[in-house]
Structure formats: C-alpha cells, structure tokens
Coordinates of C-alpha atoms and ligand atoms in Angstrom, one line a residue:
M6 CA 0.0 0.0 0.0
R7 CA 1.3 3.6 -0.9
V8 CA 0.3 7.0 0.7
G9 CA 1.7 10.4 0.2
M10 CA 3.1 13.0 2.8
I11 CA 3.2 16.5 2.1
G12 CA 5.2 18.3 4.7
L13 CA 8.5 16.4 6.2
G14 CA 9.0 18.6 9.4
K15 CA 9.0 17.5 12.8
L16 CA 5.9 15.8 12.6
G17 CA 5.7 14.6 9.0
L18 CA 9.1 12.9 8.7
P19 CA 9.0 10.6 12.0
V20 CA 5.3 9.6 11.2
A21 CA 6.3 9.0 7.5
T22 CA 9.0 6.8 8.7
A23 CA 6.9 4.9 11.3
M24 CA 4.6 4.1 8.6
A25 CA 7.3 2.8 6.3
A26 CA 8.5 0.7 9.2
R27 CA 5.2 -0.8 9.3
G28 CA 5.5 -1.8 5.6
L29 CA 3.9 1.1 3.7
E30 CA 5.4 2.8 0.6
V31 CA 5.5 6.6 1.6
V32 CA 6.0 9.1 -1.1
G33 CA 6.9 12.4 0.6
F34 CA 7.2 16.1 -0.7
D35 CA 8.6 19.1 1.1
P36 CA 10.4 21.8 -0.5
H37 CA 13.2 22.0 2.2
V38 CA 13.8 18.5 2.8
S39 CA 15.2 15.9 0.5
G40 CA 16.6 13.3 2.6
Y41 CA 17.0 12.4 6.3
P42 CA 19.1 14.7 8.4
D43 CA 22.4 13.3 9.7
D44 CA 21.4 13.4 13.3
L45 CA 18.3 11.6 14.1
S46 CA 18.7 11.4 17.9
Y47 CA 16.0 14.2 18.6
E48 CA 13.2 11.4 18.3
D49 CA 13.4 8.2 20.2
G50 CA 13.6 5.2 17.8
F51 CA 14.2 7.3 14.8
A52 CA 17.2 5.8 13.4
E53 CA 15.9 2.1 14.2
S54 CA 12.8 3.0 12.2
V55 CA 14.8 4.3 9.4
D56 CA 16.4 0.8 9.1
T57 CA 13.3 -1.2 9.6
A58 CA 11.6 1.0 6.8
E59 CA 14.3 -0.3 4.4
G60 CA 14.0 2.7 1.9
R61 CA 10.2 2.7 1.6
V62 CA 10.3 6.5 2.3
R63 CA 10.7 8.1 -1.1
F64 CA 11.8 11.9 -1.3
C65 CA 10.1 13.5 -4.1
E66 CA 10.8 16.9 -5.9
T67 CA 7.1 17.8 -6.8
V68 CA 3.6 17.5 -5.4
G69 CA 2.7 16.0 -8.9
Q70 CA 4.9 12.9 -8.1
V71 CA 3.1 12.4 -4.8
V72 CA -0.2 12.6 -6.2
D73 CA 0.7 10.4 -9.2
A74 CA 1.9 7.8 -6.8
A75 CA -0.7 7.7 -3.8
K76 CA -4.5 7.7 -3.3
V77 CA -4.3 9.0 0.2
V78 CA -2.1 12.1 0.9
F79 CA -1.4 13.0 4.6
V80 CA -0.8 16.8 5.1
A81 CA 1.6 17.7 7.9
V82 CA 2.6 21.3 7.3
Q83 CA 3.1 23.8 9.9
T84 CA 0.0 26.0 11.2
P85 CA 2.3 28.5 13.1
H86 CA 1.8 31.1 15.7
E87 CA 3.5 34.5 16.2
P88 CA 6.5 34.2 18.7
R89 CA 4.7 36.1 21.3
F90 CA 2.1 33.3 21.6
E91 CA 4.5 30.6 22.3
G92 CA 4.4 30.8 26.1
V93 CA 8.0 31.7 26.7
T94 CA 7.3 35.5 27.4
P95 CA 4.5 37.1 29.5
L96 CA 1.2 36.6 28.0
P97 CA 0.1 39.7 25.8
E98 CA -3.4 41.3 25.9
E99 CA -4.1 40.4 22.4
R100 CA -4.8 36.9 21.2
A101 CA -4.7 35.4 17.6
D102 CA -5.5 32.4 15.6
F103 CA -2.8 30.2 13.8
D104 CA -1.7 31.0 10.5
Y105 CA -3.1 28.7 7.8
S106 CA -1.4 30.0 4.7
Y107 CA 0.9 27.0 4.6
L108 CA -2.1 24.7 4.9
R109 CA -3.8 26.4 2.4
D110 CA -1.1 26.4 -0.1
A111 CA -0.3 22.8 0.5
V112 CA -4.1 21.5 0.1
A113 CA -4.5 23.8 -3.1
A114 CA -1.2 22.3 -4.4
V115 CA -2.5 18.9 -4.1
A116 CA -6.0 19.6 -5.3
H117 CA -4.5 21.5 -8.3
E118 CA -2.5 18.4 -9.2
A119 CA -5.4 15.9 -8.7
E120 CA -7.3 18.1 -11.1
L121 CA -4.6 18.0 -13.9
Q122 CA -3.9 14.4 -13.4
R123 CA -7.9 13.6 -13.2
K124 CA -7.2 11.5 -10.1
H125 CA -9.5 11.2 -7.1
L126 CA -7.9 10.9 -3.8
T127 CA -8.2 11.7 -0.1
I128 CA -6.3 14.3 1.9
S129 CA -5.8 13.6 5.4
V130 CA -4.8 16.6 7.2
I131 CA -2.8 16.0 10.5
S132 CA -1.8 19.6 11.3
T133 CA -3.3 21.3 14.3
V134 CA -6.3 23.5 13.5
L135 CA -8.8 25.4 15.6
P136 CA -12.5 24.4 15.2
G137 CA -14.1 25.9 12.0
T138 CA -10.9 26.0 10.1
T139 CA -11.4 23.1 7.6
K140 CA -14.6 24.4 6.6
R141 CA -13.6 28.2 6.3
E142 CA -10.2 27.8 5.1
V143 CA -9.6 24.3 3.4
E144 CA -12.9 22.9 1.9
P145 CA -13.3 25.7 -0.6
L146 CA -9.9 24.4 -2.1
L147 CA -10.8 20.9 -2.6
G148 CA -12.2 20.8 -6.3
E149 CA -14.1 18.0 -7.7
Y150 CA -11.3 15.2 -7.4
V151 CA -10.4 15.6 -3.6
S152 CA -12.1 14.5 -0.4
L153 CA -10.9 15.4 3.0
V154 CA -10.6 13.7 6.5
Y155 CA -9.2 15.5 9.6
N156 CA -6.8 13.2 11.3
P157 CA -4.7 15.0 13.9
S158 CA -2.0 12.9 15.6
F159 CA -1.9 12.9 19.5
I160 CA 2.0 12.7 19.8
A161 CA 4.7 14.4 21.6
M162 CA 7.8 15.7 20.3
G163 CA 10.8 13.3 21.1
T164 CA 8.4 10.3 21.2
T165 CA 6.6 10.8 17.8
I166 CA 7.4 7.5 16.4
R167 CA 6.3 5.5 19.7
D168 CA 3.0 7.6 19.9
F169 CA 2.2 7.1 16.5
L170 CA 2.8 3.3 16.6
D171 CA 1.2 2.8 19.9
P172 CA -1.6 5.5 20.1
E173 CA -4.4 5.9 22.8
F174 CA -6.9 6.2 19.8
V175 CA -7.0 7.2 16.2
L176 CA -9.3 10.1 15.5
L177 CA -10.9 10.3 12.0
G178 CA -13.1 13.4 11.4
G179 CA -15.3 13.8 8.3
D180 CA -17.1 11.6 5.8
G181 CA -15.6 9.4 3.3
Q182 CA -13.0 7.9 6.0
G183 CA -12.6 4.5 4.3
K184 CA -9.3 5.0 2.6
V185 CA -7.8 6.5 5.7
R186 CA -9.1 3.9 7.8
A187 CA -7.7 1.2 5.5
V188 CA -4.2 2.9 5.9
Y189 CA -4.4 2.7 9.6
D190 CA -5.9 -0.8 9.4
F191 CA -2.7 -1.8 7.6
I192 CA -0.4 0.1 10.0
Y193 CA -2.1 -1.6 13.2
A194 CA -2.7 -5.0 11.6
D195 CA -0.4 -6.8 13.8
Q196 CA -1.6 -5.3 17.1
Q197 CA -5.3 -5.9 16.0
K198 CA -4.5 -9.6 15.3
V199 CA -3.1 -10.3 18.4
T200 CA -5.8 -8.5 20.4
R201 CA -8.5 -10.4 18.3
R202 CA -6.9 -13.7 19.2
Y203 CA -6.9 -13.0 22.9
T204 CA -10.3 -11.2 23.0
G205 CA -12.4 -13.3 20.5
G206 CA -12.7 -10.3 18.3
H207 CA -14.6 -8.1 20.6
L208 CA -12.1 -5.7 21.3
H209 CA -9.5 -3.6 19.1
M210 CA -6.1 -2.6 20.7
V211 CA -6.2 0.5 18.8
P212 CA -9.6 2.3 19.2
F213 CA -10.8 4.1 16.0
Y214 CA -13.0 7.5 16.8
D215 CA -15.1 8.6 14.0
T216 CA -16.8 12.0 14.3
T217 CA -17.2 15.3 12.3
V218 CA -14.4 17.3 11.2
P219 CA -15.4 20.3 13.4
N220 CA -15.5 17.8 16.4
A221 CA -12.1 16.3 15.5
E222 CA -10.6 19.9 15.4
L223 CA -11.7 20.7 18.7
I224 CA -10.9 17.2 20.3
K225 CA -7.4 17.8 19.1
V226 CA -6.6 21.2 20.7
A227 CA -8.9 20.0 23.7
Y228 CA -6.6 17.2 24.5
N229 CA -3.4 19.5 24.4
T230 CA -5.2 22.1 26.7
F231 CA -6.6 19.5 29.1
I232 CA -2.8 18.7 29.9
G233 CA -2.3 22.5 30.4
L234 CA -5.2 22.5 32.7
K235 CA -4.2 19.4 34.8
L236 CA -0.4 21.0 35.3
A237 CA -2.0 24.3 36.3
F238 CA -4.1 22.5 38.8
A239 CA -1.2 20.3 40.1
N240 CA 0.9 23.4 40.3
T241 CA -1.5 25.2 42.2
L242 CA -1.7 22.3 44.6
M243 CA 2.1 22.7 44.9
E244 CA 1.7 26.4 45.9
V245 CA -0.9 25.3 48.6
C246 CA 1.2 22.7 49.8
H247 CA 4.4 25.0 50.0
K248 CA 2.3 27.5 52.1
T249 CA 0.8 25.0 54.4
D250 CA 1.7 21.6 56.3
C251 CA 0.6 19.6 53.2
D252 CA 3.3 17.7 50.8
V253 CA 2.1 17.9 47.2
D254 CA 3.6 14.4 46.1
E255 CA 1.4 13.0 49.1
V256 CA -1.7 14.7 47.7
T257 CA -1.3 13.9 43.9
G258 CA -0.1 10.4 44.9
A259 CA -3.8 9.8 46.2
L260 CA -5.3 11.7 43.4
K261 CA -3.5 9.5 40.9
L262 CA -5.2 6.4 42.5
A263 CA -8.6 7.8 41.6
D264 CA -8.5 6.5 38.1
R265 CA -12.2 6.0 37.7
R266 CA -13.3 9.4 38.2
L267 CA -10.1 11.4 37.6
I268 CA -8.7 9.8 34.9
S269 CA -4.9 9.0 34.9
G270 CA -2.1 10.4 36.8
A271 CA -0.3 11.5 34.1
Y272 CA 0.6 15.1 34.0
L273 CA -0.5 15.6 37.7
D274 CA 3.0 16.3 39.3
G275 CA 3.7 19.6 40.8
G276 CA 6.5 21.3 38.8
M277 CA 7.2 24.0 36.3
G278 CA 4.1 24.9 34.0
D279 CA 3.3 23.1 30.8
G280 CA 5.6 23.4 28.0
G281 CA 6.6 22.6 24.4
G282 CA 5.6 23.7 20.9
C283 CA 1.9 22.7 21.0
H284 CA 0.4 23.1 24.3
P285 CA 0.9 26.5 25.6
R286 CA 0.3 28.0 22.0
D287 CA -2.9 25.9 21.7
N288 CA -4.2 27.2 25.1
I289 CA -3.4 30.7 23.8
A290 CA -5.2 30.0 20.5
L291 CA -8.3 28.6 22.1
S292 CA -8.4 31.7 24.5
W293 CA -8.5 33.7 21.1
L294 CA -11.5 31.6 20.2
A295 CA -13.2 32.1 23.6
R296 CA -13.2 35.6 22.7
E297 CA -14.4 35.2 19.2
L298 CA -17.2 33.2 20.6
D299 CA -17.9 35.4 23.6
L300 CA -17.6 32.5 26.0
S301 CA -19.1 33.3 29.3
Y302 CA -15.7 32.2 31.0
D303 CA -12.3 32.0 29.3
L304 CA -10.8 28.9 31.1
F305 CA -8.2 28.7 28.6
E306 CA -6.8 32.1 29.7
A307 CA -7.2 31.0 33.4
A308 CA -4.9 28.0 32.6
M309 CA -2.1 30.2 30.8
E310 CA -2.6 32.9 33.8
Q311 CA -2.0 30.2 36.3
R312 CA 1.1 29.0 34.3
Q313 CA 2.5 32.6 34.4
A314 CA 1.4 33.5 37.8
G315 CA 2.9 30.3 39.2
T316 CA 6.2 30.7 37.5
D317 CA 6.4 34.3 38.6
W318 CA 5.8 33.1 42.1
L319 CA 8.6 30.7 41.8
C320 CA 10.8 33.6 40.5
D321 CA 9.8 35.4 43.7
L322 CA 11.3 32.9 45.8
V323 CA 14.3 32.8 43.6
W324 CA 14.7 36.7 43.9
A325 CA 14.1 36.7 47.6
K326 CA 17.0 34.2 48.1
A327 CA 19.3 36.2 45.6
Q328 CA 18.7 39.4 47.7
E329 CA 19.1 37.9 51.2
H330 CA 22.4 36.1 50.2
D331 CA 23.6 38.6 47.4
L332 CA 23.9 35.7 44.9
P333 CA 23.6 35.6 41.3
I334 CA 20.7 33.3 39.7
C335 CA 21.2 30.5 37.5
I336 CA 18.4 28.6 35.8
L337 CA 19.3 24.9 35.7
G338 CA 17.7 23.3 32.7
T339 CA 16.0 25.4 29.8
A340 CA 14.4 22.6 27.8
Y341 CA 10.8 22.0 27.9
K342 CA 11.0 18.4 29.1
P343 CA 13.8 16.1 30.6
N344 CA 16.3 14.5 28.1
S345 CA 15.2 17.1 25.4
H346 CA 17.1 19.5 23.7
I347 CA 14.1 21.5 22.7
E348 CA 13.3 24.9 24.5
T349 CA 10.2 25.8 22.4
G350 CA 7.2 26.8 24.8
S351 CA 9.5 26.2 27.7
P352 CA 8.4 27.4 31.1
A353 CA 12.1 27.8 32.1
R354 CA 12.5 30.3 29.5
L355 CA 9.4 32.1 30.6
A356 CA 10.9 32.2 34.1
K357 CA 14.2 33.7 32.8
V358 CA 12.1 36.6 31.2
L359 CA 10.2 37.3 34.2
L360 CA 13.3 37.2 36.3
Y361 CA 15.0 39.4 33.8
E362 CA 12.3 42.0 34.3
R363 CA 13.3 42.2 38.1
F364 CA 16.6 43.9 37.3
D365 CA 17.0 47.7 37.0
H366 CA 19.9 47.5 34.5
I367 CA 20.8 45.3 31.6
T368 CA 24.3 45.2 32.6
E369 CA 23.2 43.8 36.0
V370 CA 21.4 41.0 34.1
A371 CA 24.5 39.9 32.2
K372 CA 26.3 39.7 35.5
R373 CA 23.7 38.1 37.7
L374 CA 21.3 36.0 35.5
R375 CA 22.3 32.9 33.5
A376 CA 21.2 29.6 32.5
Y377 CA 22.8 26.2 32.0
D378 CA 21.6 23.1 30.3
P379 CA 23.7 20.2 29.2
H380 CA 21.2 19.2 26.5
T381 CA 20.5 22.5 24.8
E382 CA 22.3 25.1 23.0
D383 CA 21.4 27.5 25.9
F384 CA 19.7 30.5 24.3
Q385 CA 22.1 32.7 25.8
G386 CA 25.1 30.4 24.9
S387 CA 26.2 29.1 28.4
R388 CA 27.7 25.8 28.0
T389 CA 29.3 25.0 31.5
P390 CA 27.6 24.9 34.8
P391 CA 28.5 27.6 37.2
V392 CA 31.6 27.3 39.8
E393 CA 30.5 30.3 41.8
P394 CA 27.6 30.2 44.3
H395 CA 24.2 31.0 42.7
V396 CA 20.6 30.7 43.4
F397 CA 19.7 27.8 41.2
L398 CA 16.2 27.2 39.8
V399 CA 15.7 23.9 38.3
G400 CA 13.6 24.6 35.3
C401 CA 13.8 21.3 33.8
R402 CA 13.8 17.9 35.3
H403 CA 16.9 16.8 33.8
P404 CA 18.2 13.3 35.3
E405 CA 21.8 14.5 35.7
F406 CA 21.0 17.5 37.9
P407 CA 20.8 15.3 41.3
E408 CA 24.4 14.0 40.7
M409 CA 25.7 17.3 39.5
E410 CA 28.4 19.4 41.8
L411 CA 26.8 22.4 43.2
P412 CA 29.1 25.3 44.4
E413 CA 29.0 25.6 48.3
G414 CA 27.0 28.5 49.4
S415 CA 24.4 28.1 46.8
V416 CA 20.7 27.9 47.2
V417 CA 18.6 25.6 45.0
I418 CA 14.9 26.1 44.3
D419 CA 13.5 22.7 43.2
P420 CA 9.9 22.6 42.0
W421 CA 10.4 18.7 41.1
R422 CA 11.5 17.9 44.6
Y423 CA 14.4 15.4 43.3
M424 CA 17.4 17.3 44.3
P425 CA 19.3 15.6 47.3
D426 CA 20.6 17.7 50.3
R427 CA 24.1 18.4 50.0
E428 CA 27.0 20.0 52.2
G429 CA 26.8 23.7 52.2
V430 CA 23.9 24.1 49.8
E431 CA 20.3 25.0 50.9
V432 CA 17.9 22.8 48.8
I433 CA 14.3 24.3 49.0
R434 CA 11.8 21.6 47.4
I435 CA 8.7 23.4 46.6
G436 CA 5.4 22.0 48.0
A437 CA 7.4 19.3 50.0
Q438 CA 7.3 18.8 54.0
Ligands
NAD506 N1 5.9 18.4 16.0 C1 5.1 17.8 16.7 O1 5.3 16.9 17.6 C2 3.5 17.9 16.4 C3 2.5 17.2 17.3 C4 1.5 17.2 17.0 C5 0.8 18.2 16.2 N2 1.5 19.0 15.4 C6 1.2 19.9 14.3 O2 1.6 19.2 13.0 C7 1.8 20.5 12.3 C8 3.3 20.4 11.6 O3 4.2 20.6 12.8 P1 5.7 20.4 12.7 O4 6.2 20.6 13.8 O5 6.1 19.1 11.9 O6 5.9 21.7 11.6 P2 7.4 21.7 10.9 O7 7.6 23.3 10.8 O8 8.5 21.1 11.7 O9 7.2 21.3 9.5 C9 6.4 21.4 8.5 C10 7.0 21.2 7.3 O10 6.1 21.4 6.3 C11 6.8 21.8 5.0 N3 6.0 22.5 4.2 C12 5.2 23.7 4.3 N4 4.6 24.1 3.2 C13 4.6 22.9 2.4 C14 4.0 22.8 1.3 N5 3.1 23.4 0.4 N6 4.4 21.4 0.4 C15 5.1 20.4 1.3 N7 5.7 20.8 2.4 C16 5.5 22.1 3.0 C17 7.8 22.8 5.6 O11 9.0 23.0 4.8 C18 8.4 22.0 6.9 O12 9.3 21.3 6.7 C19 1.5 21.7 13.0 O13 0.2 22.0 12.7 C20 1.7 21.3 14.5 O14 0.9 22.0 15.3 C21 3.1 18.8 15.6

C-alpha cells in the first residue's frame, strides 16, 4: 500500500518513517527536505525506524509525483503562531488564531495536481487547527477530485514514533474515511490480530474514533489544553502545599489512584508549567477562540494565567533568596522536558524573562542572571555549569542534575523535589514537607 506525505518536518518525517517501518510505501514532498538529516537523535527510535523502513520513504521533488503515486495524501505542514504566543514570554493582551497560509497552499497544490491528473484522492490533514478552520479555509480549495478527512496526531515531540505506533486512539473526522481507515488498519494490523486472538474479536487494541471534522478539530486542541489545565491544577496544589503543612507528592499520589473518576495520573505532578511547541500555543489560540465566541468564561486564559503567575511566584522565591544572600541566579535546565534539547514553549524560558524584568539595568542581567542546560544550545550560550555560588532554579527535570556538583553557598529552588541534600547548599523543595 502506498501513501503520500506533504510536509516532512518535525511531525511529518517521523510519522512517514513510522508508516514505512510498518510496511507502507511513503512518497513524501517538502520543498526544504530532500532526505534524512544526519542527526536523528531528536526522536526516540528514529534511527531504528529508518532501518526497519528499508528505503520505503521516497523523497519527491514535486507535489505532482506524490499525487501520481498515492490515493491517500497526508498533510503535515506547519500552522504556526507568532513568537509572542509561544508561552516563553509574558502573556500579551491580544490573542490570535494560527496562521493557515501553509495549510491552504499545500491543500491547493494537491487539489490542483489531482485536477491536472484527473485523479480522485483523499487528503488526510494531520496539522493542528482550531474548530471551524477546515470548513472556512480548506474545503473551498478541494475541487471535484479531492475529499478530506481531518486526522490529527496525538503525539509528543521526542516520542513521535512511539506515540504514532502505539496510540491511545485514532481520530478520524469527516465523511469518506474509508481509504484513510484502510491505511491505519494496515499500520496496526499486527496489534489488531493479537488482540482479536486474545479477546475473541470483541476488542481492538487501537480504538478508532469517527466523528465530524469540527468535532475532530476541537478534540485535538482540547486534548492538548486539558494537559495544560491538569498541570495548572497540580501546580496550584504545589503552591498551596508550600504555604501549608501539606506535601504535594502525597496529595497528588492519592489523586492518581482515583483512576475511575479523575482519569490518569499523567501530568499531575507539581513542577514548572506546561511547555513545548503545542500546548501553551494551543491554549492561547483557544483563548482567542473564547473571545471570538464570547464564551461566558475563558478557562483557557485562566490556565495560561496560572502558568504565568505560578512561574512568577517561583521567581519571587528565587529573587528573595538572591537578595538575602547577595547571589547571582542560574536557571538549571531550559529545555521544555527532561532529556530534550528543545526549548520551544519552555516554562524555564518564561521564568528567565520574568526574572530578567526584575533587574534595573541590562548590565546587571549579564552579570547576575544565567542559564545552564547540558542538553540544549542554551539560548544565551552558556555551555558550562557555574563554579561560583548561585541561587539555582531547576527549570527542567533533567536526570543528571541530582548528581551534579553545586558550588558551596548556593541555594536550590527545586519545583520537582528530586534534588538531594548536599553539604553547604540550601535545597528548597517546593510543596514538600
Ligand atoms: N511536531 C510535533 O510533535 C507535532 C505534534 C502534534 C501536532 N503537530 C502539528 O503538526 C503540524 C506540523 O508541525 P511540525 O512541528 O512538523 O512543523 P514543522 O515546521 O517542523 O514542519 C512543517 C514542514 O512542512 C513543510 N511545508 C510547508 N508548506 C509545504 C508545502 N506547501 N508543501 C510541502 N511541504 C510544506 C515545511 O517546509 C516544513 O518542513 C502543525 O500544525 C503542528 O501543530 C506537531
């Protein structure tokens, strides 16, 4: 079976490779991608999947080649937001929808080629959009040869391949899902076979959820923002615990057992705010939609405001310790999640901006505020840990920090509660007793 992939970026290329690893032939087109990058370590299992795919991903030079070769064409182009809506700077007053120009161009190009080749095909859009977008921006471009399914992926950067091959569910929005469904049946055939054998055919290991396009659009962003809400809640509990005699891990530890009413315990640990290239921006975009729709209450804004206020409160603690001991400040870990080199949407970057704003002069900032992350090209270029005492804010829960030498006389503000005690260093574990 052969499918097309338009857009071979952070989502499209790993997904195309995962499909090919399961035996599909994938013909891909991206004007900026003509092969695999040298370094594939940014995605777990990427290099292994490329091997398993055995050359079944073909990099084409035109959209026409993709349309010629495939009857189902996945579209994974970017739907970007302005940098000020990424969540690494204070939340602006204004809100905005995503930019759909790339999506429009990609769909129009496929529809145009289908028309030229008089070929009927199905486009399966996996990019993230707000509800109503497909009808407004995309459907008018389809023409008479192309039908459309909205089929977003519920995956996280760094684990794209694993998440795609072992999804919680597959979401298909729109009529005429048959061809796309057949592709997924092929991809998950082995899982389904095993499950059928052990459950007598009553259960499928990978559930399919069929719905309308607008429902699917909302489900995608609702999934992401629910995670932001869970973290806002967990971090509110962390602050309550820090200011009372409660311990946040004890409290969330109990809540996580309530898996009948409160769903899973994932994303229910106190720490820094939600981060990454999808969640904060989706929250901000839904807050834009809340204003457009004149919702009675903008819960999405509330989640973002908790994220910012909670980060600001941690910065207050850091700042107070820096004043008390006359120490400079270092953010330990600027990636948005452990073991990642990615800083997009990182709450640690937001913390750095909020701390920056506390200084009177920029010359002071250069001397008294820095960041260190062994996984990233730190956005201010620091590649070595400080040797002088600092107030450290652990901005990312990288696994190596508990083992790291810290200069005597330092103070550590640890929202993850995993840094051990050490000689001559004050460790403040947020929300712990
Ligand atoms: N990266 C993720 O983990 C992830 C997860 C879930 C959803 N998403 C969503 O998926 C979409 C893509 O995200 P991404 O992170 O892969 O973006 P990206 O910027 O890394 O990749 C997009 C790619 O599409 C290409 N492109 C743009 N216009 C094109 C066209 N007309 N024809 C062919 N190729 C074209 C670009 O050159 C780029 O390489 C976004 O809507 C994003 O919100 C991403």
